[in-house]
mmCIF file of C-alpha atoms in Angstrom:
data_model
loop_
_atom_site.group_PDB
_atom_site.id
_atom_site.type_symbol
_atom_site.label_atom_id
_atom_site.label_comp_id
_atom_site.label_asym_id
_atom_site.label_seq_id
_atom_site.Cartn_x
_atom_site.Cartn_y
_atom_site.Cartn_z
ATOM 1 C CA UNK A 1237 -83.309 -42.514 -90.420
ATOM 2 C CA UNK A 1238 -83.793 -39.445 -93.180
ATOM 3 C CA UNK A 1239 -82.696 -39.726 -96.187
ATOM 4 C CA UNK A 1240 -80.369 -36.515 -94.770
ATOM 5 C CA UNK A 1241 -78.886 -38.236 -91.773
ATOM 6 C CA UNK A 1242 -77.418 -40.620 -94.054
ATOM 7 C CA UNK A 1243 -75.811 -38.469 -96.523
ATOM 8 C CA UNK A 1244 -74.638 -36.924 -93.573
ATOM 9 C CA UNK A 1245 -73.022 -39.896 -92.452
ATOM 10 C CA UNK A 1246 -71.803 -40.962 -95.276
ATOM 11 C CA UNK A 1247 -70.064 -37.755 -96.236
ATOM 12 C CA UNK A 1248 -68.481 -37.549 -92.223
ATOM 13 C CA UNK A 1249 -66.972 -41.066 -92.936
ATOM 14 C CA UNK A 1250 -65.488 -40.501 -97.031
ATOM 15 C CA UNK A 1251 -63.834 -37.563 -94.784
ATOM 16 C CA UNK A 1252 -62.527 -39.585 -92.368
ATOM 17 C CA UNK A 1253 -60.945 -42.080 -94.553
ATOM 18 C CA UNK A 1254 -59.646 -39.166 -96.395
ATOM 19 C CA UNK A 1255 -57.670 -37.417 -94.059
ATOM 20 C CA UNK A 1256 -56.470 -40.923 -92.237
ATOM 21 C CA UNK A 1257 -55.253 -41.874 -96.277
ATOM 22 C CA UNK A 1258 -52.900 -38.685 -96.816
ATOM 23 C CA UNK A 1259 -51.622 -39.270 -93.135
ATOM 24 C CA UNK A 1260 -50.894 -42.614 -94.431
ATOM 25 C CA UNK A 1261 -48.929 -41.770 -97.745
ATOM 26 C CA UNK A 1262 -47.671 -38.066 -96.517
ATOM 27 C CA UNK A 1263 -46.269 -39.393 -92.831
ATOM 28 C CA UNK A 1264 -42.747 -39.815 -91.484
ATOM 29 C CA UNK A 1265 -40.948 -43.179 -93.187
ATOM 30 C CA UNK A 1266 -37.611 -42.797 -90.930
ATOM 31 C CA UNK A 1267 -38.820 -44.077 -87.823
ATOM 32 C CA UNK A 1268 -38.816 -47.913 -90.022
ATOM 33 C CA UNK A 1269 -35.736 -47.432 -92.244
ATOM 34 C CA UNK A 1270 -33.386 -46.329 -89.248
ATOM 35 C CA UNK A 1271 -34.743 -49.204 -87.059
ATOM 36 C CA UNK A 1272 -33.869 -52.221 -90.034
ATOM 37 C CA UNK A 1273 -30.037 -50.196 -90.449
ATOM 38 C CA UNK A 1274 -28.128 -52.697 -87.910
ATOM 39 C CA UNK A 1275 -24.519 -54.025 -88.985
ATOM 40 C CA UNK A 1276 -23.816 -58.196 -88.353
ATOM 41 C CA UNK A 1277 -21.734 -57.246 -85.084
ATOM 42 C CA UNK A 1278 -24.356 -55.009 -83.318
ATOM 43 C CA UNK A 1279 -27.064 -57.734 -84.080
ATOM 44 C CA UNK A 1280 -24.954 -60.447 -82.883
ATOM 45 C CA UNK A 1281 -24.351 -58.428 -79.665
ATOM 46 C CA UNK A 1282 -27.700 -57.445 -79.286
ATOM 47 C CA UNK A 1283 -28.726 -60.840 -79.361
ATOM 48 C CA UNK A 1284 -26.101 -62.419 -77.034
ATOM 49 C CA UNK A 1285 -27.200 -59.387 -74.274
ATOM 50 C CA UNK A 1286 -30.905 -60.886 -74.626
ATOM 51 C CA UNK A 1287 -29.668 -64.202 -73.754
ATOM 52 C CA UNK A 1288 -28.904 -66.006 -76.929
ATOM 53 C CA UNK A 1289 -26.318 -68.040 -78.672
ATOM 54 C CA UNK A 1290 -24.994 -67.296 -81.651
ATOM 55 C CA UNK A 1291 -22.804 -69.240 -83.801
ATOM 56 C CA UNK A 1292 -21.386 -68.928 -87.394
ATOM 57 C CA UNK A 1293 -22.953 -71.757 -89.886
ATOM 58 C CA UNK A 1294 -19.289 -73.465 -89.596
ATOM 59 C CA UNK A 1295 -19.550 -73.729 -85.868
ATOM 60 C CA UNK A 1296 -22.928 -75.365 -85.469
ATOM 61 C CA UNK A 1297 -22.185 -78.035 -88.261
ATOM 62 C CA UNK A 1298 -19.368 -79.105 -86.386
ATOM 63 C CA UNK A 1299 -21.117 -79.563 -83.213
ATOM 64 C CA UNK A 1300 -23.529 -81.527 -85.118
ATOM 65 C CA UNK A 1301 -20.907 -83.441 -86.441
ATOM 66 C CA UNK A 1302 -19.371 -83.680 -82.756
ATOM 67 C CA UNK A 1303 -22.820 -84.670 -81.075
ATOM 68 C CA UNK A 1304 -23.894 -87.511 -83.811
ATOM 69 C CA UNK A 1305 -20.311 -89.257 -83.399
ATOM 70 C CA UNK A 1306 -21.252 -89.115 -79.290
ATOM 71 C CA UNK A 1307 -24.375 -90.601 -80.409
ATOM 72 C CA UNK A 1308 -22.824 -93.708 -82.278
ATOM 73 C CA UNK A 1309 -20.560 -94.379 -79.697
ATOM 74 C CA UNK A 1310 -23.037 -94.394 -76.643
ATOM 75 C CA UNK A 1311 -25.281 -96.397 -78.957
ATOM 76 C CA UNK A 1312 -22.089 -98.910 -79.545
ATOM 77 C CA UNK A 1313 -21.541 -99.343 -75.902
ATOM 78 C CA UNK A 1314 -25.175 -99.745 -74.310
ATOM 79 C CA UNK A 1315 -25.398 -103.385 -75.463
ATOM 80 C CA UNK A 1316 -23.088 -104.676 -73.340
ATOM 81 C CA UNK A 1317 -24.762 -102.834 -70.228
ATOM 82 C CA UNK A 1318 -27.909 -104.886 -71.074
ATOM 83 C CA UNK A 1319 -27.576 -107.625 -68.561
ATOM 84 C CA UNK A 1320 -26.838 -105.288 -65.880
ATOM 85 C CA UNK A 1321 -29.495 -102.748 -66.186
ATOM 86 C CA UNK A 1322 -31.625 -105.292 -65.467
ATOM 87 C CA UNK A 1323 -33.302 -105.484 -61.800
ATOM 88 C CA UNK A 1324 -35.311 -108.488 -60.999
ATOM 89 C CA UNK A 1325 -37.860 -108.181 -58.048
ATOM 90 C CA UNK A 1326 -38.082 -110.930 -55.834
ATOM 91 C CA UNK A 1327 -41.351 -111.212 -53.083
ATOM 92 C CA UNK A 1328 -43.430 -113.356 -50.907
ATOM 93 C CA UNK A 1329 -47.056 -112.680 -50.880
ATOM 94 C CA UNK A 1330 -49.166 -114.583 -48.448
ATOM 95 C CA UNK A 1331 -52.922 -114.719 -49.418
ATOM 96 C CA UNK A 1332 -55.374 -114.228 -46.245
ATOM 97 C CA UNK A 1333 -59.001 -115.052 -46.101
ATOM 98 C CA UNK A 1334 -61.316 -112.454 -47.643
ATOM 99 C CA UNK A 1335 -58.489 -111.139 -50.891
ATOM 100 C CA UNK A 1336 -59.693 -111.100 -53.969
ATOM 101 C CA UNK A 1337 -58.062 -111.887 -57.059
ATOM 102 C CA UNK A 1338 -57.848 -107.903 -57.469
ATOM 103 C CA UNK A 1339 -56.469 -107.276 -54.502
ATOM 104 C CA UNK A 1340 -53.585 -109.720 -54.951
ATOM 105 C CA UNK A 1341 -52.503 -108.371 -58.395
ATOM 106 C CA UNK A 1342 -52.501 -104.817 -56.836
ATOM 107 C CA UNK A 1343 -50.168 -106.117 -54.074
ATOM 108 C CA UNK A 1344 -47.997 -107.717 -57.163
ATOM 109 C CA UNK A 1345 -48.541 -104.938 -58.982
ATOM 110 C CA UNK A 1346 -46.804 -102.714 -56.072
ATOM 111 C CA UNK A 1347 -44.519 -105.558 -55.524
ATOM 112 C CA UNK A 1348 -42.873 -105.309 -59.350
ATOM 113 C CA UNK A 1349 -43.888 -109.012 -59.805
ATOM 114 C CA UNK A 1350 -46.342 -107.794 -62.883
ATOM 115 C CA UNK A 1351 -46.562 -104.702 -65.163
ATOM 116 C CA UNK A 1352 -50.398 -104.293 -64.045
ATOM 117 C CA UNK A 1353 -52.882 -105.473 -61.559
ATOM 118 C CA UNK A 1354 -55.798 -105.152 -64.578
ATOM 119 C CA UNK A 1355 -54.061 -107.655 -66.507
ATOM 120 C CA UNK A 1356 -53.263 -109.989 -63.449
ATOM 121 C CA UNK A 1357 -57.007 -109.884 -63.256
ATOM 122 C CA UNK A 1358 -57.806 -110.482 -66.972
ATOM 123 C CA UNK A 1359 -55.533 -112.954 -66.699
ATOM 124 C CA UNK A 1360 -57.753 -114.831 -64.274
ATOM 125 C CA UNK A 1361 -60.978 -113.870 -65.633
ATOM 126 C CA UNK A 1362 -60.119 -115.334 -68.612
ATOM 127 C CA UNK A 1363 -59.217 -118.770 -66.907
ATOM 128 C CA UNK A 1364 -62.496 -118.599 -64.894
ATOM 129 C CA UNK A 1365 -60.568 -118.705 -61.463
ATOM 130 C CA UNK A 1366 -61.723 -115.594 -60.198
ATOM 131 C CA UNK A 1367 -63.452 -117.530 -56.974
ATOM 132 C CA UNK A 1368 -60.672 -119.968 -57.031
ATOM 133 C CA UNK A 1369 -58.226 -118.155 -54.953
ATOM 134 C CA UNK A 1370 -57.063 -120.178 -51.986
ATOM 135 C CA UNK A 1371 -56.686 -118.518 -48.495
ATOM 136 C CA UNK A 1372 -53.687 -118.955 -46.589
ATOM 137 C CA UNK A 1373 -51.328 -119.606 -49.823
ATOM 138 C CA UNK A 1374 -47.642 -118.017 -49.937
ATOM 139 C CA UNK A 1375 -46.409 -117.576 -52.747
ATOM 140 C CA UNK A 1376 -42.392 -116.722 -53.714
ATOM 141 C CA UNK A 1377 -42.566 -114.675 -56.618
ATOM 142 C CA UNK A 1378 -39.997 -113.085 -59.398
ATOM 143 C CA UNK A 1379 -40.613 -110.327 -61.599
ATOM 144 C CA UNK A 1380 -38.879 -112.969 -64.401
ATOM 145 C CA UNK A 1381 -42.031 -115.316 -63.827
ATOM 146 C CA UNK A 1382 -45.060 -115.129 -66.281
ATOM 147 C CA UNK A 1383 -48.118 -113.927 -66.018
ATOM 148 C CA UNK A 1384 -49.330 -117.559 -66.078
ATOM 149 C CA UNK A 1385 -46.550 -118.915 -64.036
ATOM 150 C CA UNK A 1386 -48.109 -116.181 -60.990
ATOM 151 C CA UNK A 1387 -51.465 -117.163 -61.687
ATOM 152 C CA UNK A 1388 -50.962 -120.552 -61.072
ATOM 153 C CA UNK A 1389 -49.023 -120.095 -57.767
ATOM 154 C CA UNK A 1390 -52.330 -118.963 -56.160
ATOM 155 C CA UNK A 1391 -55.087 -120.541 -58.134
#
């Protein structure tokens, strides 16, 4: 590039930035004051026609007030549900030739009997009785029995 062709440019773009600077500054300002002019009611109404709720400070203090009393007393009263939330899973599993210790904690893992078939099988790992499972066992089974108490039904 000439030493021209930049002045040239250089002049075209102090121009430019001119001209877009006195739009700026000189321009219409009404367009932003009129929009920010709303009263309290026609915002509030404008706002409940979009969908929303609106509620003096007063209002929402007192539902706060209203919903953390609920709270207390549904946390007063679950207690005494305890016992009968409770569900305990009862099964029989009968242990055929060729199950492994895996596939008998995913069958008590489907059953309820045990949280997870991984632990079942840590469980016996751990114990070194993973080729100590004996065919042709039944076992009755609770979901209140331990983890030990349902390894040693089948080991």
């Amino acid at each position: 590039m000439t030493r021209k062709t930049i002045r040239s440019f250089a002049g075209g773009l102090l121009i430019a930035s001119g001209v877009l600077g006195i739009t700026y500054f000189i321009g219409n300002d009404q367009e932003a004051a009129s929009s920010s002019n709303f009263t309290e009611e026609e915002m509030v109404a404008h706002l409940q026609e979009n969908g929303y709720a609106v509620e003096t400070q007063a209002a929402w203090d007192e539902l706060e007030a209203q919903l953390a009393e609920a709270q207390n007393t549904d946390a007063e009263e679950e207690p005494s549900d305890n016992n009968e939330g409770e569900i305990a899973y009862r099964t029989i599993l009968h242990v055929v030739p060729g199950m492994t210790s895996i596939d008998v904690g995913e069958m008590l893992e489907e059953a309820g009997i045990v949280d997870s078939a991984y632990d079942f099988y840590e469980e016996v790992d751990n114990r070194g009785l993973s080729n100590d499972l004996r065919p042709q066992v039944t076992g009755e089974l609770t979901s209140e029995m331990s983890l030990s108490e349902v390894v040693d039904e089948f080991f």
